[in-house]
């Protein structure tokens, strides 16, 4: 049995992880910034490394995922709660610590560790976990007793989610809401040794994370390497394996966003002023500049230009696909969103806007959002414009329902509601 102060070890691990978060989520110097570029690098690099590792004969096991998130967070100095918790788990494992669980909160969408749980306890019943259990939460930089968990659920001053991360959906409830769900456990020395032995990363994979990427120039170099690796994998049988499609989709989305933020021909060390509320963005070429100008003109003509502030934020972040999806969920009249969407789609090819990118728990693309919204107003103009621009009507959501099916249900619902209103 290990005779180590688990609380002290967890505190030392958090200090190490937080020290690596030069740009990380919930880091004091970064909390109010809308620049999550390094987060896209972390997610792209981890999934590309998993695929490359699979090509070299190693499965995408949880120990490999944990190790890669640990390496990627250190390289890019960025991590949200998921990456930070994985990195802390990996650091404790490498120090030979057991009695640790990687977990998430059932409602709060938050990742953390449980340290010191009785290995004979019921993992689904927190009341059986013992009296010497601690929550290790790098995201809020704290280690505290499990007995304080419910007290922490009422804490309102710590760990608030950044609204920019949830601009397409409502903010989650308090980050600790619900119960703790255990995903990975190392309960004893046997588990510890097995977890360590199950980490099988080819030396070529480890070398991807050997040097820290501090400057824009280093990010440019990394982007070229990541894209080359991904293009190479497209030519292999690996690219068609069903169990890897989620990874592939995430890589494509993250590389697309990165491509709008990092120039391969020149290093944009000098930021330029965006016309959107004077915020500083990185210049990526004439297409982005032209889009910003045209949107400003169109938005100023609208009766309530402030209603488009979240669309502006997405364009500021070079997340054009997100801007398209937001317009398809626009709370006001479709006729106001239509001219703005039309401008965005004029730049679809130049800015590589992926209309079929799916997000959220329901795996909705822009055309799904547009189809569902028809039930409220009966106006399908946004939907039809997306189809005209090449959006896939047959694209299935999480439940296998296509956008075309959603549209028919919405039209039926709208006609039914209209009929009831007329009869009343």
mmCIF file of C-alpha atoms in Angstrom:
data_model
loop_
_atom_site.group_PDB
_atom_site.id
_atom_site.type_symbol
_atom_site.label_atom_id
_atom_site.label_comp_id
_atom_site.label_asym_id
_atom_site.label_seq_id
_atom_site.Cartn_x
_atom_site.Cartn_y
_atom_site.Cartn_z
ATOM 1 C CA UNK A 1 0.000 0.000 0.000
ATOM 2 C CA UNK A 2 1.376 3.404 -0.910
ATOM 3 C CA UNK A 3 2.197 5.641 2.046
ATOM 4 C CA UNK A 4 1.984 9.036 0.374
ATOM 5 C CA UNK A 5 0.043 12.161 1.189
ATOM 6 C CA UNK A 6 -2.434 12.038 -1.705
ATOM 7 C CA UNK A 7 -3.771 15.540 -1.073
ATOM 8 C CA UNK A 8 -0.255 16.982 -1.134
ATOM 9 C CA UNK A 9 0.612 15.051 -4.293
ATOM 10 C CA UNK A 10 -2.556 16.350 -5.984
ATOM 11 C CA UNK A 11 -1.696 19.932 -5.010
ATOM 12 C CA UNK A 12 1.830 19.565 -6.431
ATOM 13 C CA UNK A 13 0.384 18.157 -9.655
ATOM 14 C CA UNK A 14 -2.054 21.052 -10.026
ATOM 15 C CA UNK A 15 0.770 23.537 -9.495
ATOM 16 C CA UNK A 16 2.767 21.818 -12.250
ATOM 17 C CA UNK A 17 -0.184 21.767 -14.660
ATOM 18 C CA UNK A 18 -1.144 25.377 -14.012
ATOM 19 C CA UNK A 19 2.462 26.447 -14.551
ATOM 20 C CA UNK A 20 2.263 25.035 -18.084
ATOM 21 C CA UNK A 21 -0.922 26.967 -18.934
ATOM 22 C CA UNK A 22 0.674 29.972 -20.576
ATOM 23 C CA UNK A 23 -2.475 30.551 -22.590
ATOM 24 C CA UNK A 24 -4.828 28.098 -20.940
ATOM 25 C CA UNK A 25 -8.522 28.210 -20.277
ATOM 26 C CA UNK A 26 -9.334 29.718 -16.879
ATOM 27 C CA UNK A 27 -5.793 31.040 -16.599
ATOM 28 C CA UNK A 28 -6.082 34.545 -15.130
ATOM 29 C CA UNK A 29 -4.223 36.155 -18.035
ATOM 30 C CA UNK A 30 -6.486 34.452 -20.578
ATOM 31 C CA UNK A 31 -9.981 34.382 -19.105
ATOM 32 C CA UNK A 32 -11.382 37.368 -20.963
ATOM 33 C CA UNK A 33 -9.791 36.630 -24.333
ATOM 34 C CA UNK A 34 -11.674 35.222 -27.304
ATOM 35 C CA UNK A 35 -8.511 33.653 -28.727
ATOM 36 C CA UNK A 36 -8.783 29.880 -28.469
ATOM 37 C CA UNK A 37 -6.379 29.206 -31.339
ATOM 38 C CA UNK A 38 -4.106 27.012 -29.227
ATOM 39 C CA UNK A 39 -7.077 24.939 -28.138
ATOM 40 C CA UNK A 40 -7.708 24.073 -31.786
ATOM 41 C CA UNK A 41 -4.042 23.085 -32.107
ATOM 42 C CA UNK A 42 -4.338 20.811 -29.040
ATOM 43 C CA UNK A 43 -7.426 19.052 -30.374
ATOM 44 C CA UNK A 44 -6.102 18.703 -33.928
ATOM 45 C CA UNK A 45 -2.694 17.458 -32.790
ATOM 46 C CA UNK A 46 -4.076 14.902 -30.315
ATOM 47 C CA UNK A 47 -6.417 13.317 -32.857
ATOM 48 C CA UNK A 48 -3.852 13.351 -35.674
ATOM 49 C CA UNK A 49 -1.367 11.711 -33.317
ATOM 50 C CA UNK A 50 -3.953 9.041 -32.428
ATOM 51 C CA UNK A 51 -4.505 8.243 -36.106
ATOM 52 C CA UNK A 52 -0.778 8.192 -36.868
ATOM 53 C CA UNK A 53 -0.240 5.955 -33.863
ATOM 54 C CA UNK A 54 -2.933 3.595 -35.181
ATOM 55 C CA UNK A 55 -1.138 3.468 -38.544
ATOM 56 C CA UNK A 56 1.957 2.411 -36.627
ATOM 57 C CA UNK A 57 0.064 -0.448 -34.988
ATOM 58 C CA UNK A 58 -1.231 1.020 -31.715
ATOM 59 C CA UNK A 59 -4.914 1.386 -30.824
ATOM 60 C CA UNK A 60 -6.575 4.612 -29.715
ATOM 61 C CA UNK A 61 -6.784 3.400 -26.104
ATOM 62 C CA UNK A 62 -7.723 5.635 -23.162
ATOM 63 C CA UNK A 63 -4.172 5.529 -21.727
ATOM 64 C CA UNK A 64 -2.855 6.729 -25.117
ATOM 65 C CA UNK A 65 -5.473 9.514 -25.233
ATOM 66 C CA UNK A 66 -4.551 10.626 -21.712
ATOM 67 C CA UNK A 67 -0.835 10.651 -22.474
ATOM 68 C CA UNK A 68 -1.347 12.619 -25.711
ATOM 69 C CA UNK A 69 -3.480 15.264 -24.001
ATOM 70 C CA UNK A 70 -0.752 15.558 -21.365
ATOM 71 C CA UNK A 71 1.882 16.085 -24.080
ATOM 72 C CA UNK A 72 -0.250 18.449 -26.194
ATOM 73 C CA UNK A 73 -1.186 20.666 -23.259
ATOM 74 C CA UNK A 74 2.479 21.074 -22.368
ATOM 75 C CA UNK A 75 3.448 21.834 -25.986
ATOM 76 C CA UNK A 76 0.808 24.482 -26.655
ATOM 77 C CA UNK A 77 0.360 25.796 -23.103
ATOM 78 C CA UNK A 78 -3.402 25.478 -23.405
ATOM 79 C CA UNK A 79 -6.038 23.306 -21.792
ATOM 80 C CA UNK A 80 -9.682 23.434 -20.864
ATOM 81 C CA UNK A 81 -10.970 21.298 -17.984
ATOM 82 C CA UNK A 82 -10.744 18.084 -20.028
ATOM 83 C CA UNK A 83 -7.103 18.522 -21.035
ATOM 84 C CA UNK A 84 -6.127 19.748 -17.570
ATOM 85 C CA UNK A 85 -7.767 16.781 -15.828
ATOM 86 C CA UNK A 86 -6.169 14.297 -18.257
ATOM 87 C CA UNK A 87 -2.783 15.966 -17.750
ATOM 88 C CA UNK A 88 -3.149 15.833 -13.958
ATOM 89 C CA UNK A 89 -4.168 12.165 -14.130
ATOM 90 C CA UNK A 90 -1.139 11.390 -16.291
ATOM 91 C CA UNK A 91 1.235 13.277 -14.004
ATOM 92 C CA UNK A 92 0.003 11.345 -10.949
ATOM 93 C CA UNK A 93 0.291 8.021 -12.808
ATOM 94 C CA UNK A 94 3.855 8.836 -13.854
ATOM 95 C CA UNK A 95 4.683 9.558 -10.204
ATOM 96 C CA UNK A 96 3.390 6.100 -9.276
ATOM 97 C CA UNK A 97 0.229 7.358 -7.562
ATOM 98 C CA UNK A 98 -2.916 5.246 -7.504
ATOM 99 C CA UNK A 99 -6.374 5.630 -5.940
ATOM 100 C CA UNK A 100 -7.226 8.179 -8.648
ATOM 101 C CA UNK A 101 -10.257 8.497 -10.932
ATOM 102 C CA UNK A 102 -10.760 10.664 -14.023
ATOM 103 C CA UNK A 103 -14.367 11.908 -13.869
ATOM 104 C CA UNK A 104 -16.961 14.315 -15.223
ATOM 105 C CA UNK A 105 -19.995 15.937 -13.645
ATOM 106 C CA UNK A 106 -23.273 14.501 -14.939
ATOM 107 C CA UNK A 107 -24.932 17.854 -15.694
ATOM 108 C CA UNK A 108 -22.218 20.494 -15.458
ATOM 109 C CA UNK A 109 -20.049 19.305 -18.377
ATOM 110 C CA UNK A 110 -16.940 19.555 -16.202
ATOM 111 C CA UNK A 111 -13.908 17.242 -15.888
ATOM 112 C CA UNK A 112 -11.952 16.654 -12.681
ATOM 113 C CA UNK A 113 -10.213 13.961 -10.618
ATOM 114 C CA UNK A 114 -11.249 12.076 -7.499
ATOM 115 C CA UNK A 115 -8.276 11.088 -5.310
ATOM 116 C CA UNK A 116 -8.252 8.573 -2.445
ATOM 117 C CA UNK A 117 -11.517 6.723 -3.153
ATOM 118 C CA UNK A 118 -11.909 3.414 -1.321
ATOM 119 C CA UNK A 119 -11.153 0.797 -4.031
ATOM 120 C CA UNK A 120 -13.849 -1.479 -2.590
ATOM 121 C CA UNK A 121 -16.520 1.235 -2.836
ATOM 122 C CA UNK A 122 -19.392 1.468 -5.314
ATOM 123 C CA UNK A 123 -18.213 3.897 -7.967
ATOM 124 C CA UNK A 124 -21.827 4.902 -8.636
ATOM 125 C CA UNK A 125 -22.535 5.802 -4.999
ATOM 126 C CA UNK A 126 -20.521 8.754 -3.688
ATOM 127 C CA UNK A 127 -21.623 8.038 -0.117
ATOM 128 C CA UNK A 128 -19.508 4.837 -0.112
ATOM 129 C CA UNK A 129 -16.259 6.432 -1.285
ATOM 130 C CA UNK A 130 -14.752 6.934 2.163
ATOM 131 C CA UNK A 131 -13.835 9.803 4.494
ATOM 132 C CA UNK A 132 -10.427 10.647 3.015
ATOM 133 C CA UNK A 133 -11.494 11.446 -0.543
ATOM 134 C CA UNK A 134 -10.500 14.650 -2.320
ATOM 135 C CA UNK A 135 -11.568 16.437 -5.464
ATOM 136 C CA UNK A 136 -8.560 17.463 -7.563
ATOM 137 C CA UNK A 137 -9.693 20.192 -9.967
ATOM 138 C CA UNK A 138 -6.893 21.890 -11.935
ATOM 139 C CA UNK A 139 -9.410 24.100 -13.800
ATOM 140 C CA UNK A 140 -10.207 26.053 -10.641
ATOM 141 C CA UNK A 141 -6.769 25.414 -9.099
ATOM 142 C CA UNK A 142 -8.109 23.649 -6.007
ATOM 143 C CA UNK A 143 -7.977 20.397 -4.047
ATOM 144 C CA UNK A 144 -10.778 20.011 -1.499
ATOM 145 C CA UNK A 145 -12.565 17.242 0.438
ATOM 146 C CA UNK A 146 -15.373 15.349 -1.263
ATOM 147 C CA UNK A 147 -17.510 16.376 1.712
ATOM 148 C CA UNK A 148 -17.334 19.954 0.357
ATOM 149 C CA UNK A 149 -18.625 18.926 -3.071
ATOM 150 C CA UNK A 150 -22.218 19.983 -2.455
ATOM 151 C CA UNK A 151 -21.054 23.237 -0.844
ATOM 152 C CA UNK A 152 -18.985 23.944 -3.948
ATOM 153 C CA UNK A 153 -22.068 23.394 -6.119
ATOM 154 C CA UNK A 154 -23.421 26.649 -4.698
ATOM 155 C CA UNK A 155 -20.201 28.578 -5.335
ATOM 156 C CA UNK A 156 -20.841 31.372 -7.857
ATOM 157 C CA UNK A 157 -17.509 33.195 -7.914
ATOM 158 C CA UNK A 158 -15.253 30.401 -9.191
ATOM 159 C CA UNK A 159 -15.011 28.490 -12.415
ATOM 160 C CA UNK A 160 -17.562 30.345 -14.502
ATOM 161 C CA UNK A 161 -17.823 29.120 -18.064
ATOM 162 C CA UNK A 162 -16.705 31.497 -20.789
ATOM 163 C CA UNK A 163 -19.834 32.372 -22.792
ATOM 164 C CA UNK A 164 -17.808 32.325 -26.025
ATOM 165 C CA UNK A 165 -17.403 28.549 -25.674
ATOM 166 C CA UNK A 166 -21.173 28.093 -25.674
ATOM 167 C CA UNK A 167 -22.201 30.749 -28.162
ATOM 168 C CA UNK A 168 -24.398 28.276 -30.080
ATOM 169 C CA UNK A 169 -26.204 26.896 -27.055
ATOM 170 C CA UNK A 170 -27.173 27.925 -23.568
ATOM 171 C CA UNK A 171 -24.484 27.867 -20.892
ATOM 172 C CA UNK A 172 -24.376 24.602 -18.926
ATOM 173 C CA UNK A 173 -25.659 24.674 -15.352
ATOM 174 C CA UNK A 174 -23.114 25.198 -12.580
ATOM 175 C CA UNK A 175 -19.965 23.320 -13.498
ATOM 176 C CA UNK A 176 -20.336 20.897 -10.551
ATOM 177 C CA UNK A 177 -24.066 20.279 -10.982
ATOM 178 C CA UNK A 178 -25.296 16.722 -10.886
ATOM 179 C CA UNK A 179 -23.182 13.844 -9.626
ATOM 180 C CA UNK A 180 -19.659 12.643 -10.389
ATOM 181 C CA UNK A 181 -19.347 10.033 -13.143
ATOM 182 C CA UNK A 182 -16.125 7.985 -13.077
ATOM 183 C CA UNK A 183 -14.606 7.263 -16.502
ATOM 184 C CA UNK A 184 -11.077 5.956 -15.786
ATOM 185 C CA UNK A 185 -9.880 4.359 -12.540
ATOM 186 C CA UNK A 186 -6.507 3.371 -11.144
ATOM 187 C CA UNK A 187 -7.543 1.725 -7.869
ATOM 188 C CA UNK A 188 -4.387 -0.172 -6.920
ATOM 189 C CA UNK A 189 -0.822 -0.923 -7.920
ATOM 190 C CA UNK A 190 -1.961 -3.577 -10.401
ATOM 191 C CA UNK A 191 -4.179 -1.016 -12.167
ATOM 192 C CA UNK A 192 -1.320 1.476 -12.107
ATOM 193 C CA UNK A 193 1.126 -0.896 -13.786
ATOM 194 C CA UNK A 194 -1.468 -1.928 -16.374
ATOM 195 C CA UNK A 195 -2.280 1.707 -17.215
ATOM 196 C CA UNK A 196 1.424 2.527 -17.576
ATOM 197 C CA UNK A 197 2.009 -0.548 -19.758
ATOM 198 C CA UNK A 198 -1.013 0.232 -21.941
ATOM 199 C CA UNK A 199 0.532 3.519 -23.047
ATOM 200 C CA UNK A 200 1.934 2.540 -26.411
ATOM 201 C CA UNK A 201 3.073 5.571 -28.383
ATOM 202 C CA UNK A 202 5.526 5.193 -31.233
ATOM 203 C CA UNK A 203 8.654 7.382 -30.850
ATOM 204 C CA UNK A 204 7.573 9.297 -33.981
ATOM 205 C CA UNK A 205 4.376 10.245 -32.169
ATOM 206 C CA UNK A 206 6.158 11.419 -29.031
ATOM 207 C CA UNK A 207 8.525 13.517 -31.157
ATOM 208 C CA UNK A 208 5.532 15.524 -32.451
ATOM 209 C CA UNK A 209 5.338 17.130 -28.994
ATOM 210 C CA UNK A 210 9.038 17.432 -28.249
ATOM 211 C CA UNK A 211 9.310 21.231 -28.520
ATOM 212 C CA UNK A 212 7.055 23.918 -27.059
ATOM 213 C CA UNK A 213 5.222 26.108 -29.594
ATOM 214 C CA UNK A 214 5.543 29.618 -28.201
ATOM 215 C CA UNK A 215 5.629 31.913 -31.228
ATOM 216 C CA UNK A 216 3.327 32.430 -34.195
ATOM 217 C CA UNK A 217 6.169 31.223 -36.408
ATOM 218 C CA UNK A 218 6.321 27.933 -34.494
ATOM 219 C CA UNK A 219 2.558 27.550 -34.801
ATOM 220 C CA UNK A 220 2.824 28.098 -38.567
ATOM 221 C CA UNK A 221 5.428 25.354 -38.827
ATOM 222 C CA UNK A 222 3.305 23.033 -36.712
ATOM 223 C CA UNK A 223 0.226 23.710 -38.813
ATOM 224 C CA UNK A 224 2.039 22.711 -41.998
ATOM 225 C CA UNK A 225 3.220 19.456 -40.380
ATOM 226 C CA UNK A 226 -0.224 18.621 -39.024
ATOM 227 C CA UNK A 227 -1.883 19.242 -42.359
ATOM 228 C CA UNK A 228 0.722 17.171 -44.195
ATOM 229 C CA UNK A 229 0.181 14.287 -41.773
ATOM 230 C CA UNK A 230 -3.586 14.502 -42.187
ATOM 231 C CA UNK A 231 -3.365 14.643 -45.997
ATOM 232 C CA UNK A 232 -1.141 11.569 -45.910
ATOM 233 C CA UNK A 233 -3.655 9.659 -43.783
ATOM 234 C CA UNK A 234 -6.471 10.412 -46.239
ATOM 235 C CA UNK A 235 -4.760 7.994 -48.631
ATOM 236 C CA UNK A 236 -4.767 5.082 -46.171
ATOM 237 C CA UNK A 237 -7.472 2.477 -45.277
ATOM 238 C CA UNK A 238 -7.465 4.016 -41.806
ATOM 239 C CA UNK A 239 -9.444 6.966 -43.136
ATOM 240 C CA UNK A 240 -12.520 4.814 -43.837
ATOM 241 C CA UNK A 241 -12.728 2.992 -40.486
ATOM 242 C CA UNK A 242 -16.149 3.811 -38.922
ATOM 243 C CA UNK A 243 -14.842 3.980 -35.343
ATOM 244 C CA UNK A 244 -12.428 6.765 -36.325
ATOM 245 C CA UNK A 245 -14.882 9.042 -38.142
ATOM 246 C CA UNK A 246 -15.537 11.209 -35.086
ATOM 247 C CA UNK A 247 -11.803 11.855 -34.725
ATOM 248 C CA UNK A 248 -11.511 12.663 -38.440
ATOM 249 C CA UNK A 249 -14.413 15.129 -38.304
ATOM 250 C CA UNK A 250 -12.849 16.912 -35.321
ATOM 251 C CA UNK A 251 -9.514 17.149 -37.106
ATOM 252 C CA UNK A 252 -11.128 18.650 -40.191
ATOM 253 C CA UNK A 253 -13.031 21.247 -38.155
ATOM 254 C CA UNK A 254 -9.996 22.288 -36.119
ATOM 255 C CA UNK A 255 -7.628 22.472 -39.097
ATOM 256 C CA UNK A 256 -10.164 24.614 -40.971
ATOM 257 C CA UNK A 257 -10.338 27.095 -38.094
ATOM 258 C CA UNK A 258 -6.549 27.127 -37.717
ATOM 259 C CA UNK A 259 -6.124 27.778 -41.447
ATOM 260 C CA UNK A 260 -7.976 31.092 -41.046
ATOM 261 C CA UNK A 261 -5.833 32.160 -38.095
ATOM 262 C CA UNK A 262 -2.317 31.152 -39.098
ATOM 263 C CA UNK A 263 -0.761 32.267 -42.374
ATOM 264 C CA UNK A 264 1.683 29.931 -44.074
ATOM 265 C CA UNK A 265 3.274 32.585 -46.269
ATOM 266 C CA UNK A 266 3.954 35.294 -43.714
ATOM 267 C CA UNK A 267 4.066 35.727 -39.977
ATOM 268 C CA UNK A 268 1.356 38.178 -38.911
ATOM 269 C CA UNK A 269 3.259 39.548 -35.940
ATOM 270 C CA UNK A 270 1.524 42.929 -36.268
ATOM 271 C CA UNK A 271 -2.190 42.722 -35.491
ATOM 272 C CA UNK A 272 -4.680 44.821 -37.405
ATOM 273 C CA UNK A 273 -7.844 46.466 -36.172
ATOM 274 C CA UNK A 274 -11.112 44.773 -37.017
ATOM 275 C CA UNK A 275 -14.094 47.010 -37.706
ATOM 276 C CA UNK A 276 -16.057 44.947 -35.194
ATOM 277 C CA UNK A 277 -15.998 46.918 -31.909
ATOM 278 C CA UNK A 278 -12.318 47.763 -32.337
ATOM 279 C CA UNK A 279 -11.066 44.352 -31.213
ATOM 280 C CA UNK A 280 -7.652 43.153 -32.347
ATOM 281 C CA UNK A 281 -7.553 40.233 -34.784
ATOM 282 C CA UNK A 282 -4.914 38.713 -37.021
ATOM 283 C CA UNK A 283 -5.062 39.571 -40.692
ATOM 284 C CA UNK A 284 -5.559 36.525 -42.905
ATOM 285 C CA UNK A 285 -6.013 38.112 -46.294
ATOM 286 C CA UNK A 286 -8.300 40.156 -48.488
ATOM 287 C CA UNK A 287 -11.231 37.731 -48.275
ATOM 288 C CA UNK A 288 -11.623 38.166 -44.526
ATOM 289 C CA UNK A 289 -11.230 41.929 -44.794
ATOM 290 C CA UNK A 290 -13.826 42.133 -47.554
ATOM 291 C CA UNK A 291 -16.236 39.987 -45.566
ATOM 292 C CA UNK A 292 -15.876 42.202 -42.492
ATOM 293 C CA UNK A 293 -16.524 45.353 -44.516
ATOM 294 C CA UNK A 294 -19.600 43.959 -46.249
ATOM 295 C CA UNK A 295 -21.054 42.629 -43.010
ATOM 296 C CA UNK A 296 -20.548 45.958 -41.280
ATOM 297 C CA UNK A 297 -22.442 47.771 -43.994
ATOM 298 C CA UNK A 298 -25.312 45.266 -43.955
ATOM 299 C CA UNK A 299 -25.575 45.113 -40.168
ATOM 300 C CA UNK A 300 -25.633 48.907 -39.828
ATOM 301 C CA UNK A 301 -28.646 48.988 -42.157
ATOM 302 C CA UNK A 302 -30.567 46.626 -39.868
ATOM 303 C CA UNK A 303 -33.133 48.047 -37.444
ATOM 304 C CA UNK A 304 -31.389 46.440 -34.447
ATOM 305 C CA UNK A 305 -27.715 45.956 -35.364
ATOM 306 C CA UNK A 306 -26.803 44.864 -31.830
ATOM 307 C CA UNK A 307 -28.798 41.654 -32.390
ATOM 308 C CA UNK A 308 -25.946 40.484 -34.617
ATOM 309 C CA UNK A 309 -23.211 40.892 -31.978
ATOM 310 C CA UNK A 310 -22.702 37.132 -31.537
ATOM 311 C CA UNK A 311 -22.381 36.715 -35.310
ATOM 312 C CA UNK A 312 -19.693 39.400 -35.263
ATOM 313 C CA UNK A 313 -17.872 37.579 -32.466
ATOM 314 C CA UNK A 314 -17.713 34.380 -34.517
ATOM 315 C CA UNK A 315 -16.314 36.233 -37.533
ATOM 316 C CA UNK A 316 -13.767 37.946 -35.264
ATOM 317 C CA UNK A 317 -12.549 34.487 -34.253
ATOM 318 C CA UNK A 318 -12.448 33.448 -37.940
ATOM 319 C CA UNK A 319 -15.056 30.824 -37.084
ATOM 320 C CA UNK A 320 -17.231 31.391 -40.140
ATOM 321 C CA UNK A 321 -19.037 28.052 -39.887
ATOM 322 C CA UNK A 322 -20.165 28.990 -36.404
ATOM 323 C CA UNK A 323 -21.448 32.339 -37.717
ATOM 324 C CA UNK A 324 -23.512 30.502 -40.341
ATOM 325 C CA UNK A 325 -25.019 28.192 -37.714
ATOM 326 C CA UNK A 326 -25.857 31.129 -35.451
ATOM 327 C CA UNK A 327 -27.724 32.848 -38.273
ATOM 328 C CA UNK A 328 -29.783 29.686 -38.741
ATOM 329 C CA UNK A 329 -30.851 29.897 -35.092
ATOM 330 C CA UNK A 330 -31.346 33.683 -35.183
ATOM 331 C CA UNK A 331 -33.980 34.640 -32.615
ATOM 332 C CA UNK A 332 -35.532 37.366 -34.761
ATOM 333 C CA UNK A 333 -37.191 37.359 -38.203
ATOM 334 C CA UNK A 334 -35.577 35.175 -40.915
ATOM 335 C CA UNK A 335 -35.762 38.070 -43.395
ATOM 336 C CA UNK A 336 -33.264 39.953 -41.238
ATOM 337 C CA UNK A 337 -30.819 37.029 -41.108
ATOM 338 C CA UNK A 338 -31.073 36.221 -44.825
ATOM 339 C CA UNK A 339 -28.970 39.117 -46.231
ATOM 340 C CA UNK A 340 -26.256 38.502 -43.623
ATOM 341 C CA UNK A 341 -26.165 34.783 -44.422
ATOM 342 C CA UNK A 342 -26.043 35.586 -48.134
ATOM 343 C CA UNK A 343 -22.935 37.728 -47.611
ATOM 344 C CA UNK A 344 -21.195 35.005 -45.606
ATOM 345 C CA UNK A 345 -21.922 32.380 -48.234
ATOM 346 C CA UNK A 346 -20.469 34.566 -50.985
ATOM 347 C CA UNK A 347 -17.112 33.842 -49.310
ATOM 348 C CA UNK A 348 -17.760 30.107 -48.811
ATOM 349 C CA UNK A 349 -15.024 28.924 -51.154
ATOM 350 C CA UNK A 350 -12.464 31.632 -50.402
ATOM 351 C CA UNK A 351 -12.726 31.118 -46.645
ATOM 352 C CA UNK A 352 -13.304 27.357 -46.797
ATOM 353 C CA UNK A 353 -16.606 27.473 -44.901
ATOM 354 C CA UNK A 354 -17.761 23.926 -44.186
ATOM 355 C CA UNK A 355 -21.569 23.991 -44.263
ATOM 356 C CA UNK A 356 -21.819 20.358 -43.183
ATOM 357 C CA UNK A 357 -19.795 20.683 -39.948
ATOM 358 C CA UNK A 358 -21.863 19.133 -37.136
ATOM 359 C CA UNK A 359 -21.730 20.360 -33.537
ATOM 360 C CA UNK A 360 -23.369 19.862 -30.143
ATOM 361 C CA UNK A 361 -24.989 16.840 -28.532
ATOM 362 C CA UNK A 362 -27.467 16.484 -31.401
ATOM 363 C CA UNK A 363 -24.790 16.687 -34.133
ATOM 364 C CA UNK A 364 -26.627 19.448 -35.975
ATOM 365 C CA UNK A 365 -25.152 21.180 -39.019
ATOM 366 C CA UNK A 366 -26.377 24.623 -40.128
ATOM 367 C CA UNK A 367 -29.035 23.067 -42.340
ATOM 368 C CA UNK A 368 -30.495 21.105 -39.399
ATOM 369 C CA UNK A 369 -30.836 24.320 -37.383
ATOM 370 C CA UNK A 370 -32.444 26.073 -40.342
ATOM 371 C CA UNK A 371 -34.894 23.196 -40.862
ATOM 372 C CA UNK A 372 -35.968 23.075 -37.210
ATOM 373 C CA UNK A 373 -36.453 26.863 -37.100
ATOM 374 C CA UNK A 374 -39.021 26.674 -39.923
ATOM 375 C CA UNK A 375 -41.539 25.292 -37.403
ATOM 376 C CA UNK A 376 -41.627 28.716 -35.714
ATOM 377 C CA UNK A 377 -42.268 30.947 -38.716
ATOM 378 C CA UNK A 378 -42.883 28.824 -41.820
ATOM 379 C CA UNK A 379 -40.155 30.664 -43.715
ATOM 380 C CA UNK A 380 -37.699 28.251 -45.375
ATOM 381 C CA UNK A 381 -35.581 30.878 -47.140
ATOM 382 C CA UNK A 382 -32.488 30.219 -44.986
ATOM 383 C CA UNK A 383 -32.813 26.483 -45.595
ATOM 384 C CA UNK A 384 -33.186 26.939 -49.359
ATOM 385 C CA UNK A 385 -30.175 29.243 -49.530
ATOM 386 C CA UNK A 386 -28.024 26.651 -47.763
ATOM 387 C CA UNK A 387 -29.171 23.947 -50.190
ATOM 388 C CA UNK A 388 -28.380 26.225 -53.130
ATOM 389 C CA UNK A 389 -24.881 26.709 -51.716
ATOM 390 C CA UNK A 390 -24.277 22.959 -51.472
ATOM 391 C CA UNK A 391 -25.369 22.031 -47.928
ATOM 392 C CA UNK A 392 -26.275 18.341 -47.657
ATOM 393 C CA UNK A 393 -30.023 17.833 -47.081
ATOM 394 C CA UNK A 394 -29.451 14.115 -46.461
ATOM 395 C CA UNK A 395 -26.921 14.680 -43.658
ATOM 396 C CA UNK A 396 -28.079 12.661 -40.618
ATOM 397 C CA UNK A 397 -28.013 14.088 -37.093
ATOM 398 C CA UNK A 398 -27.185 12.062 -33.966
ATOM 399 C CA UNK A 399 -30.480 10.190 -34.256
ATOM 400 C CA UNK A 400 -30.139 9.474 -37.972
ATOM 401 C CA UNK A 401 -32.705 12.081 -38.996
ATOM 402 C CA UNK A 402 -31.844 14.087 -42.110
ATOM 403 C CA UNK A 403 -32.269 17.834 -42.523
ATOM 404 C CA UNK A 404 -34.939 17.168 -45.175
ATOM 405 C CA UNK A 405 -36.918 15.111 -42.638
ATOM 406 C CA UNK A 406 -36.620 17.893 -40.057
ATOM 407 C CA UNK A 407 -37.902 20.350 -42.667
ATOM 408 C CA UNK A 408 -40.996 18.284 -43.462
ATOM 409 C CA UNK A 409 -41.793 17.910 -39.762
ATOM 410 C CA UNK A 410 -41.345 21.659 -39.259
ATOM 411 C CA UNK A 411 -43.607 22.537 -42.176
ATOM 412 C CA UNK A 412 -46.290 20.155 -40.893
ATOM 413 C CA UNK A 413 -46.011 21.612 -37.394
ATOM 414 C CA UNK A 414 -46.234 25.184 -38.671
ATOM 415 C CA UNK A 415 -49.308 24.417 -40.794
ATOM 416 C CA UNK A 416 -50.955 22.753 -37.821
ATOM 417 C CA UNK A 417 -50.287 25.714 -35.529
ATOM 418 C CA UNK A 418 -51.460 28.165 -38.190
ATOM 419 C CA UNK A 419 -54.689 26.206 -38.644
ATOM 420 C CA UNK A 420 -55.373 26.246 -34.894
ATOM 421 C CA UNK A 421 -54.755 29.977 -34.734
ATOM 422 C CA UNK A 422 -57.126 30.631 -37.652
ATOM 423 C CA UNK A 423 -59.871 28.494 -36.085
ATOM 424 C CA UNK A 424 -59.479 30.295 -32.771
#
